[in-house]
Amino acid sequence: MIINSPQLLQTNIADHQITQTVRECVNLSDPGPHVIVLLLRHEQCSTEDKECVEKMLHSFSERVFQHTMVLTPQEPTETNEILQNIIQKCANRYLCLQRISSPDDFLLIFENILQMNDGQHLVCSEGSQYLSVEQQATGTCVKKGGRERYENVKEEVKKMCTETDHSVQKENKDVGTAEVKSDQDKIHHLFHKLSLEGRRHNKLRAADVLQITEHSLQSHESCVEEELVQTFLQKILMMDYRARYISVKETNEQDQQRDADSSEDEGDFFEYVLHNTSLSSTVTSQSERIHPMDVQMAVFHCADGFLKQLMVTKLSQCQYALPLLVPDHFTQQIEFPLWTFRQINKSWKMRNNDNEIISQTQPIYNTQTPMVFFFRFGSVSSSKSQLMNSLINEKHNTFFHRNCPGSSRNRVLMDGVVEIAWFCPSGKNTDKFTDCVAFCNLHGDAGDHEKQLQILTEMASVNVVLLPQLDKNDRSAAMMNNLFGNKKPLICLLTEDQSTVMKMKKRKFKIGLKYRNQSDVSKELIKTINDCLSESSFTFRLEDVSQHSDIRVDEEDDDDCRRGRAAAQQIMNSLKKKHLTEIKESFMPHQGKLWHQWSQKNKELHRPRVEEKDIDISRKQSEMKKIREQQHESDISEFVKLFIKEMNTDAEHEKMFFIKWLRILLDEHISSDLSALLHKYDETWSAVLKLKDGSNKSEQHKAKQNELEKISEELQAATFGVEHIMREIGQIYESCSSVKKNKKDLKIHFSSLSSLAAEMMISGFPLELMDGDAAHVPLIWISAVLDQLIQKLGDQSVFVLSVLGIQSSGKSTMLNAMFGLQFAVSAGRTTRGAFMQLVRVSDEMKTQMNVDYILVVDTEGLGALELAGRSTRDHDNELATFVVGIGNLTLINIFGENPSEMQDILQIVAQAFIRMKKVRLNPSCVFVHQNVSDVTAGEKNMEGRRRLQETLDEMTKLAAEDEVWDAGCFNDVIEFDVQNDVKYFAQLWEGSPPMAPPNPNYCENIQELKEYIMSHASQGVTLTHLKVQIEDLWEALLNEQFVFFFRNSLEISAYRKLETEYNKWSCILHSAMIETEKKLHYQKENENIHEIKETDLQRELKKTSEEVKKSMSEFFEKDKDANILIQWKTSFEIKIKELKENIVRETKRKLNEILQERDLKKKIDAQILIHRKK
């Protein structure tokens, strides 16, 4: 007799239904079943499935496993540790329909079960809570004729197996194709649920993802399935690592169904609570849930090259593992996405042999590191990815694993994917590894992915394999024998072994995992890996993966990418013969000394000294014209010619790849030399500090100081990127425009150069607005580019968002996270000057915001020292005034909670605006305090904000009085609401770099600020108006020469008071000397004085000088602004001394001239008298 009860294995079956079905089975097989056959699916089982099976079996008896076997339709296609566990409990009695050759295979196991149990049936009495006393009593009887009954069963099984044999054989003919088709169906279904149908060919573009949409202005912790892709991209571009943990909302239909079910009045408590299973059918089951990694990989498969690269770069910033080898389930090819790694740099610190800390920053695709490769054979109970996380960063899920939020058993796109992550040491003794180490992780059973296994085991420094209990006949046994015989280090992690680390032979280790504390296992594994790495000479370089055959390299497969690289490489070839510090001077002559000289002359022309005459101004204009002519006569380097030629092509996609490749190759070219220079600078700076503290070492200190300044100049010369090429093109344009003719070696008309720059801006690249090295706006060039933007886009409305802050306060990082941009943020490549970049507003949002684009302006850090070590206060004040002036809204970025430094700069900005009365501006600002750990900082700092407002108001009032302007508070000049326009940000990193991921709270703050900014972005300006505003503002700034040299408005007021006092002291000295002059003039008429000496005049002026000196001393000591005035005391003492000396000298000259005239007159009169007597 065969009893079929499939309903017993339904996960949503109620307890009373189990009771009823078990009773029927026991009654039908009275006195009890001899064999129970569990037909289980071959796919991954869940914990829920396991609990369901065990609950059902224990309903029969605690000894149920002695009578049970497992049957699956096919071999498991992926790891299934739960299924393996059930098979082991059944004494490894297991059959696969796919492998059955005849019904006798079944019967052999049946006979084995009967023999083990002495022909007895399963006694359903012990531990069975579902059977009544009567049934249990009946069940204890052993009926005769059990063997005869078994023969009948045997015949029925033969008949059943004969009927199924044909269908099994038919399936076996092309099982591979069937599995592929099934996988493709799953992928199509996944893409449909994610609204990605057709996107495998019509790719998602970076430009679409980076635009301002309604979805991007909302915070999403959960969403419906159709929005998973949008939400994932929004979060990952914002560097929010919770992009992998997005929960799915229930649909309206599910909500309505549940409401409908819950509204029914029929039934009682027991029916609904204990027996009713209808509600579970309305909830998305675990098997239907979309796996978070499927969302990531679906986007990866559907993204174009630029979006894919951007996404992987952001994943790296989130400290996530990155796709290294990716199988295409449609073409069956394996892709190596090398292009996606090209923008990733890793930084770390390590100690050299002298125990000195060495800093390294390298492009990861070209870095030689050890590599540890993790993989598994068969089904294992331990999570490989979770174990790897404990080696890299135990506080962060670098690799997604089964216990992560949102994980489900039905992942579709991850099997066969190899991910890579890097451990970067911090140079501390607590580092797990002393060098940068790569970790690779093959997802799925390695036996099913032999190509990936072969590539990675060959390239690894150490191989680590997770193994269940293996049989010599297992398909993976031969592979393990090969690895064991190889000289490369091998670590075997045995899931069914309880032993600690054991060395099997040289470079071969095993570690047990069963019943062991993961922390202990991690420590053993770290030590073992370190021991293996110390003996292994194998290193890994990402680019070398492309040398393996039978894999598709994305860069080589894309024609535009390949051509863009070839063009960039051709340009780079011209740089190889030049030293890094000579590149700009040799290849960029238009932006060097000539441009800096012209900028300085232009400022001098707009800021004439009092004593300058018209002829001096005319001379400067002639000099400026001559400089422009020299610029025009300078040859265009072959490097720049090739760049212009490539940028002048019509192939937009190829052009984008060309710019990207050029940036990548330039960074690679300068990175090693730049790192060496930075290291040299650090060493010299340390030596300068040591000598400064020492005694009698002034000569050495001076020599080291000079060496430091020389290295600083080399660092400035060595910094080179696409922005410098565009600066050179801008100066070529300005020189041609000034002399009104084309350059002889320029093959296109110079007017088309501005068109190239406009196209770059439209494509999403930043353009330099203010040259940070020359501290000047190339107004002719910027105006021409904006004209071209108007011509190409129309006179669009833009909202100008600028950012201002102290150096290294996180300005560029904030903008990159807010808009998914890629402004330079590394220490060696900080922003210089100001850059502008367009961010498109989607069509749906244009009507709401009334603007077409956001123009983001990023600036260099204020308060920085020039490379020569000199302060740049005037440049900072000038830059701040310009940036706040052109911005509709300026983010005032502050590191920490103290706004004093930016408060000073804002006072100068406000006073500059008051002085520039003709420029009609209406700026506003928002203070952003970064790195504030206290979540209640906003409430606690109300008093601080009140003081900030009062200080700004007081200073503005003071400035307005000085400038005779009607302004009673700061808000009259720059719009600022102290209640709403001060924001507090959490610290950027969740832990200590270099392995710390970004803080999710920081990302939340970014999202909130973005929403706040966009809610105020309804009042933009047209591009035409922006162009005029930039021109007027810069002209006004050039004409302003007084205000920028001060720290704040209080300084200006104090300085003016000092000047007033100085004028008084000057008058006293002049008056005293006039009296002395009168006195001496009277004496010369009555006394025989022939010469006035300086000592005579100084003696006469001594008393007055001492009075002035005393007055000065009292003023500097007793004035209410004495703490501000003290900085000018020495200079004004020198000024008074020089004044006194000048007065004495001038008086001496005048009096001696009078005496000479008197003596000459006497001599002439005497000669006349003698002549008359004759």
XYZ file of C-alpha atoms in Angstrom, residues 2-289:
288
model
C 1.253 3.477 -0.917
C -0.204 6.492 0.897
C 0.389 9.916 -0.709
C 0.089 12.918 1.650
C 1.735 15.965 -0.032
C -0.252 18.445 2.053
C 1.792 17.523 5.127
C 4.790 19.459 3.743
C 2.969 22.727 3.155
C 4.546 25.440 5.310
C 1.211 27.128 6.000
C -0.593 23.995 7.203
C -2.304 24.367 10.566
C -1.655 22.063 13.534
C -5.179 20.597 13.455
C -4.704 19.677 9.787
C -1.441 17.865 10.620
C -3.287 15.957 13.385
C -6.056 14.916 11.014
C -3.730 13.813 8.195
C -1.414 11.802 10.494
C -4.431 10.019 11.932
C -5.583 9.074 8.446
C -2.093 7.793 7.487
C -1.807 5.670 10.646
C -5.320 4.309 10.190
C -4.719 3.467 6.527
C -1.388 1.758 7.300
C -2.658 0.103 10.447
C -0.783 -0.874 12.584
C 1.694 1.735 11.126
C 3.892 2.516 8.105
C 7.033 0.512 7.370
C 8.687 3.210 5.208
C 8.182 6.959 4.950
C 9.452 8.550 1.724
C 10.157 12.280 1.914
C 9.924 13.833 -1.553
C 11.776 17.162 -1.232
C 12.683 19.736 -3.857
C 16.315 19.980 -4.947
C 16.523 23.785 -4.630
C 17.744 25.578 -1.516
C 15.563 24.768 1.524
C 14.742 27.321 4.156
C 14.734 27.025 7.935
C 10.955 27.240 7.665
C 10.923 24.165 5.401
C 13.152 22.264 7.830
C 10.881 23.063 10.775
C 7.848 21.953 8.762
C 9.455 18.576 7.862
C 10.647 17.852 11.401
C 7.304 18.856 12.895
C 5.457 16.539 10.530
C 7.796 13.558 11.116
C 7.809 13.909 14.907
C 4.025 13.780 14.708
C 4.413 10.064 13.928
C 7.095 9.178 16.447
C 10.467 10.240 17.842
C 11.982 7.193 16.059
C 10.540 8.243 12.718
C 13.963 8.781 11.058
C 14.702 5.018 11.399
C 11.930 4.404 8.859
C 12.502 7.416 6.563
C 14.338 8.008 3.280
C 14.705 11.190 1.132
C 13.851 11.452 -2.561
C 14.566 14.501 -4.807
C 13.650 14.983 -8.476
C 17.133 16.281 -9.467
C 20.591 16.779 -8.038
C 20.671 19.962 -5.932
C 21.667 22.912 -8.123
C 23.151 24.949 -5.290
C 24.156 24.673 -1.644
C 21.445 23.080 0.462
C 22.779 22.479 3.945
C 19.304 21.958 5.419
C 18.563 19.162 2.923
C 21.927 17.565 3.731
C 21.098 17.687 7.426
C 17.789 15.896 6.883
C 19.497 13.208 4.748
C 22.075 12.612 7.502
C 19.287 12.131 10.065
C 17.838 9.504 7.710
C 21.122 7.572 7.914
C 22.094 8.937 4.449
C 19.238 7.034 2.760
C 18.790 9.223 -0.321
C 17.823 8.803 -3.969
C 17.612 11.206 -6.891
C 14.972 10.397 -9.534
C 17.327 11.747 -12.155
C 19.877 9.010 -11.327
C 17.521 6.010 -10.846
C 18.247 3.262 -13.344
C 15.489 0.820 -12.247
C 12.788 0.346 -9.570
C 15.171 -1.981 -7.747
C 17.069 1.077 -6.517
C 13.999 1.975 -4.480
C 13.417 -1.536 -3.265
C 16.989 -1.957 -2.051
C 16.529 0.985 0.299
C 13.104 -0.315 1.379
C 14.645 -3.690 2.238
C 17.436 -1.963 4.110
C 14.909 -0.072 6.240
C 12.963 -3.283 6.934
C 16.108 -5.178 7.886
C 17.281 -2.374 10.204
C 13.921 -2.472 11.973
C 13.587 -6.300 11.959
C 10.614 -6.061 9.626
C 8.707 -4.005 12.184
C 6.447 -1.111 11.311
C 6.838 2.358 12.851
C 5.288 2.286 16.320
C 3.319 5.534 16.550
C 3.094 5.800 20.333
C 6.137 7.491 21.849
C 6.205 11.247 21.601
C 3.163 11.448 19.349
C 0.901 14.169 20.650
C -1.614 13.758 17.849
C -2.778 10.172 18.382
C -5.506 9.136 20.763
C -4.977 6.520 23.496
C -6.989 4.004 21.538
C -4.906 4.527 18.394
C -1.669 4.230 20.370
C -2.831 0.953 21.918
C -3.743 -0.388 18.487
C -0.441 0.754 17.116
C 1.505 -1.445 19.510
C 0.197 -4.649 17.947
C 2.522 -6.336 15.445
C 0.473 -8.109 12.813
C 1.537 -11.248 11.080
C 2.028 -11.282 7.342
C 4.311 -8.224 7.246
C 6.560 -9.921 4.654
C 3.632 -10.781 2.389
C 2.449 -7.209 2.656
C 5.943 -6.007 1.694
C 5.872 -8.106 -1.505
C 2.640 -6.364 -2.499
C 4.271 -3.000 -1.864
C 7.227 -4.090 -3.997
C 4.965 -4.769 -6.972
C 3.256 -1.395 -6.604
C 6.589 0.412 -6.436
C 7.792 -1.374 -9.590
C 4.661 -0.279 -11.376
C 5.083 3.324 -10.159
C 8.791 3.446 -11.122
C 8.081 1.978 -14.561
C 5.572 4.751 -15.211
C 7.957 7.518 -14.052
C 11.077 6.046 -15.623
C 10.197 7.303 -19.106
C 9.623 10.888 -17.958
C 12.847 10.919 -15.923
C 14.893 9.674 -18.871
C 13.301 12.277 -21.117
C 14.250 15.002 -18.652
C 17.818 13.689 -18.441
C 18.333 14.038 -22.194
C 18.635 17.789 -22.073
C 18.588 18.642 -18.411
C 21.265 21.341 -18.861
C 19.145 23.198 -21.393
C 16.105 22.882 -19.199
C 17.940 24.310 -16.224
C 19.230 27.228 -18.298
C 15.732 27.887 -19.588
C 14.405 27.769 -16.050
C 17.101 30.215 -14.899
C 16.306 32.573 -17.772
C 12.620 32.443 -16.899
C 13.483 33.384 -13.330
C 15.631 36.279 -14.534
C 12.893 37.529 -16.888
C 10.456 37.338 -13.985
C 12.898 39.202 -11.737
C 13.448 41.942 -14.337
C 9.695 42.235 -14.773
C 9.181 42.704 -11.021
C 11.938 45.351 -10.972
C 10.506 47.145 -14.048
C 13.718 46.460 -15.988
C 12.203 44.728 -19.029
C 14.151 45.662 -22.132
C 16.929 47.319 -20.147
C 19.486 44.631 -21.026
C 19.716 46.294 -24.440
C 18.335 49.783 -23.776
C 20.697 50.437 -20.882
C 20.147 52.661 -17.853
C 22.288 55.810 -18.223
C 24.183 57.737 -15.566
C 22.632 61.005 -16.820
C 19.117 59.678 -16.096
C 20.036 58.480 -12.626
C 21.842 61.685 -11.579
C 19.013 64.083 -12.437
C 16.794 65.611 -9.757
C 13.564 63.598 -9.602
C 10.634 63.548 -7.217
C 11.781 60.123 -5.995
C 15.303 61.418 -5.264
C 13.885 64.133 -2.997
C 12.186 61.655 -0.691
C 13.664 59.405 1.959
C 12.882 55.719 1.375
C 13.458 53.038 3.997
C 10.970 50.800 2.198
C 9.286 50.843 -1.188
C 7.235 48.734 -3.573
C 9.096 46.259 -5.803
C 8.819 48.508 -8.869
C 10.805 51.235 -7.051
C 13.561 48.996 -5.681
C 15.983 49.926 -8.472
C 15.407 53.688 -8.074
C 15.742 53.475 -4.300
C 18.858 51.312 -4.475
C 20.574 53.740 -6.869
C 19.495 56.784 -4.861
C 21.002 55.357 -1.680
C 24.180 53.961 -3.222
C 24.948 57.275 -4.971
C 24.549 58.933 -1.583
C 27.050 56.403 -0.167
C 24.359 54.932 2.107
C 25.303 51.282 2.648
C 21.712 50.551 3.657
C 20.992 50.408 -0.072
C 21.210 46.620 0.354
C 18.685 46.566 3.186
C 15.618 48.149 1.586
C 12.405 46.481 2.725
C 9.509 45.958 0.325
C 6.105 47.507 1.008
C 2.983 45.493 0.490
C 0.928 46.465 -2.531
C -2.492 48.097 -2.298
C -4.091 44.824 -3.399
C -2.496 43.003 -0.459
C -3.609 45.714 1.954
C -7.151 45.644 0.543
C -7.270 41.851 0.727
C -6.203 41.866 4.364
C -8.729 44.603 5.140
C -11.413 42.556 3.413
C -10.456 39.421 5.342
C -10.325 41.226 8.664
C -13.702 42.915 8.101
C -15.653 39.661 8.032
C -17.733 39.043 11.147
C -18.198 35.288 10.765
C -16.190 32.723 12.701
C -14.755 32.595 16.192
C -11.387 33.000 17.886
C -10.195 29.420 17.384
C -11.078 29.376 13.714
C -9.230 32.645 12.942
C -6.296 32.475 15.305
C -5.464 28.756 15.454
C -6.826 27.283 12.244
C -7.197 30.024 9.642
C -4.344 30.114 7.131
C -5.890 32.376 4.515
C -4.067 35.468 5.727
C -0.683 33.922 5.036
C -1.535 33.617 1.368
C -1.870 37.392 1.050
C 1.612 38.052 2.413
C 4.636 37.770 0.170
C 6.326 34.539 1.198
C 10.034 34.248 1.683
C 10.333 32.305 -1.565
C 8.801 35.232 -3.498
C 10.909 37.952 -1.861
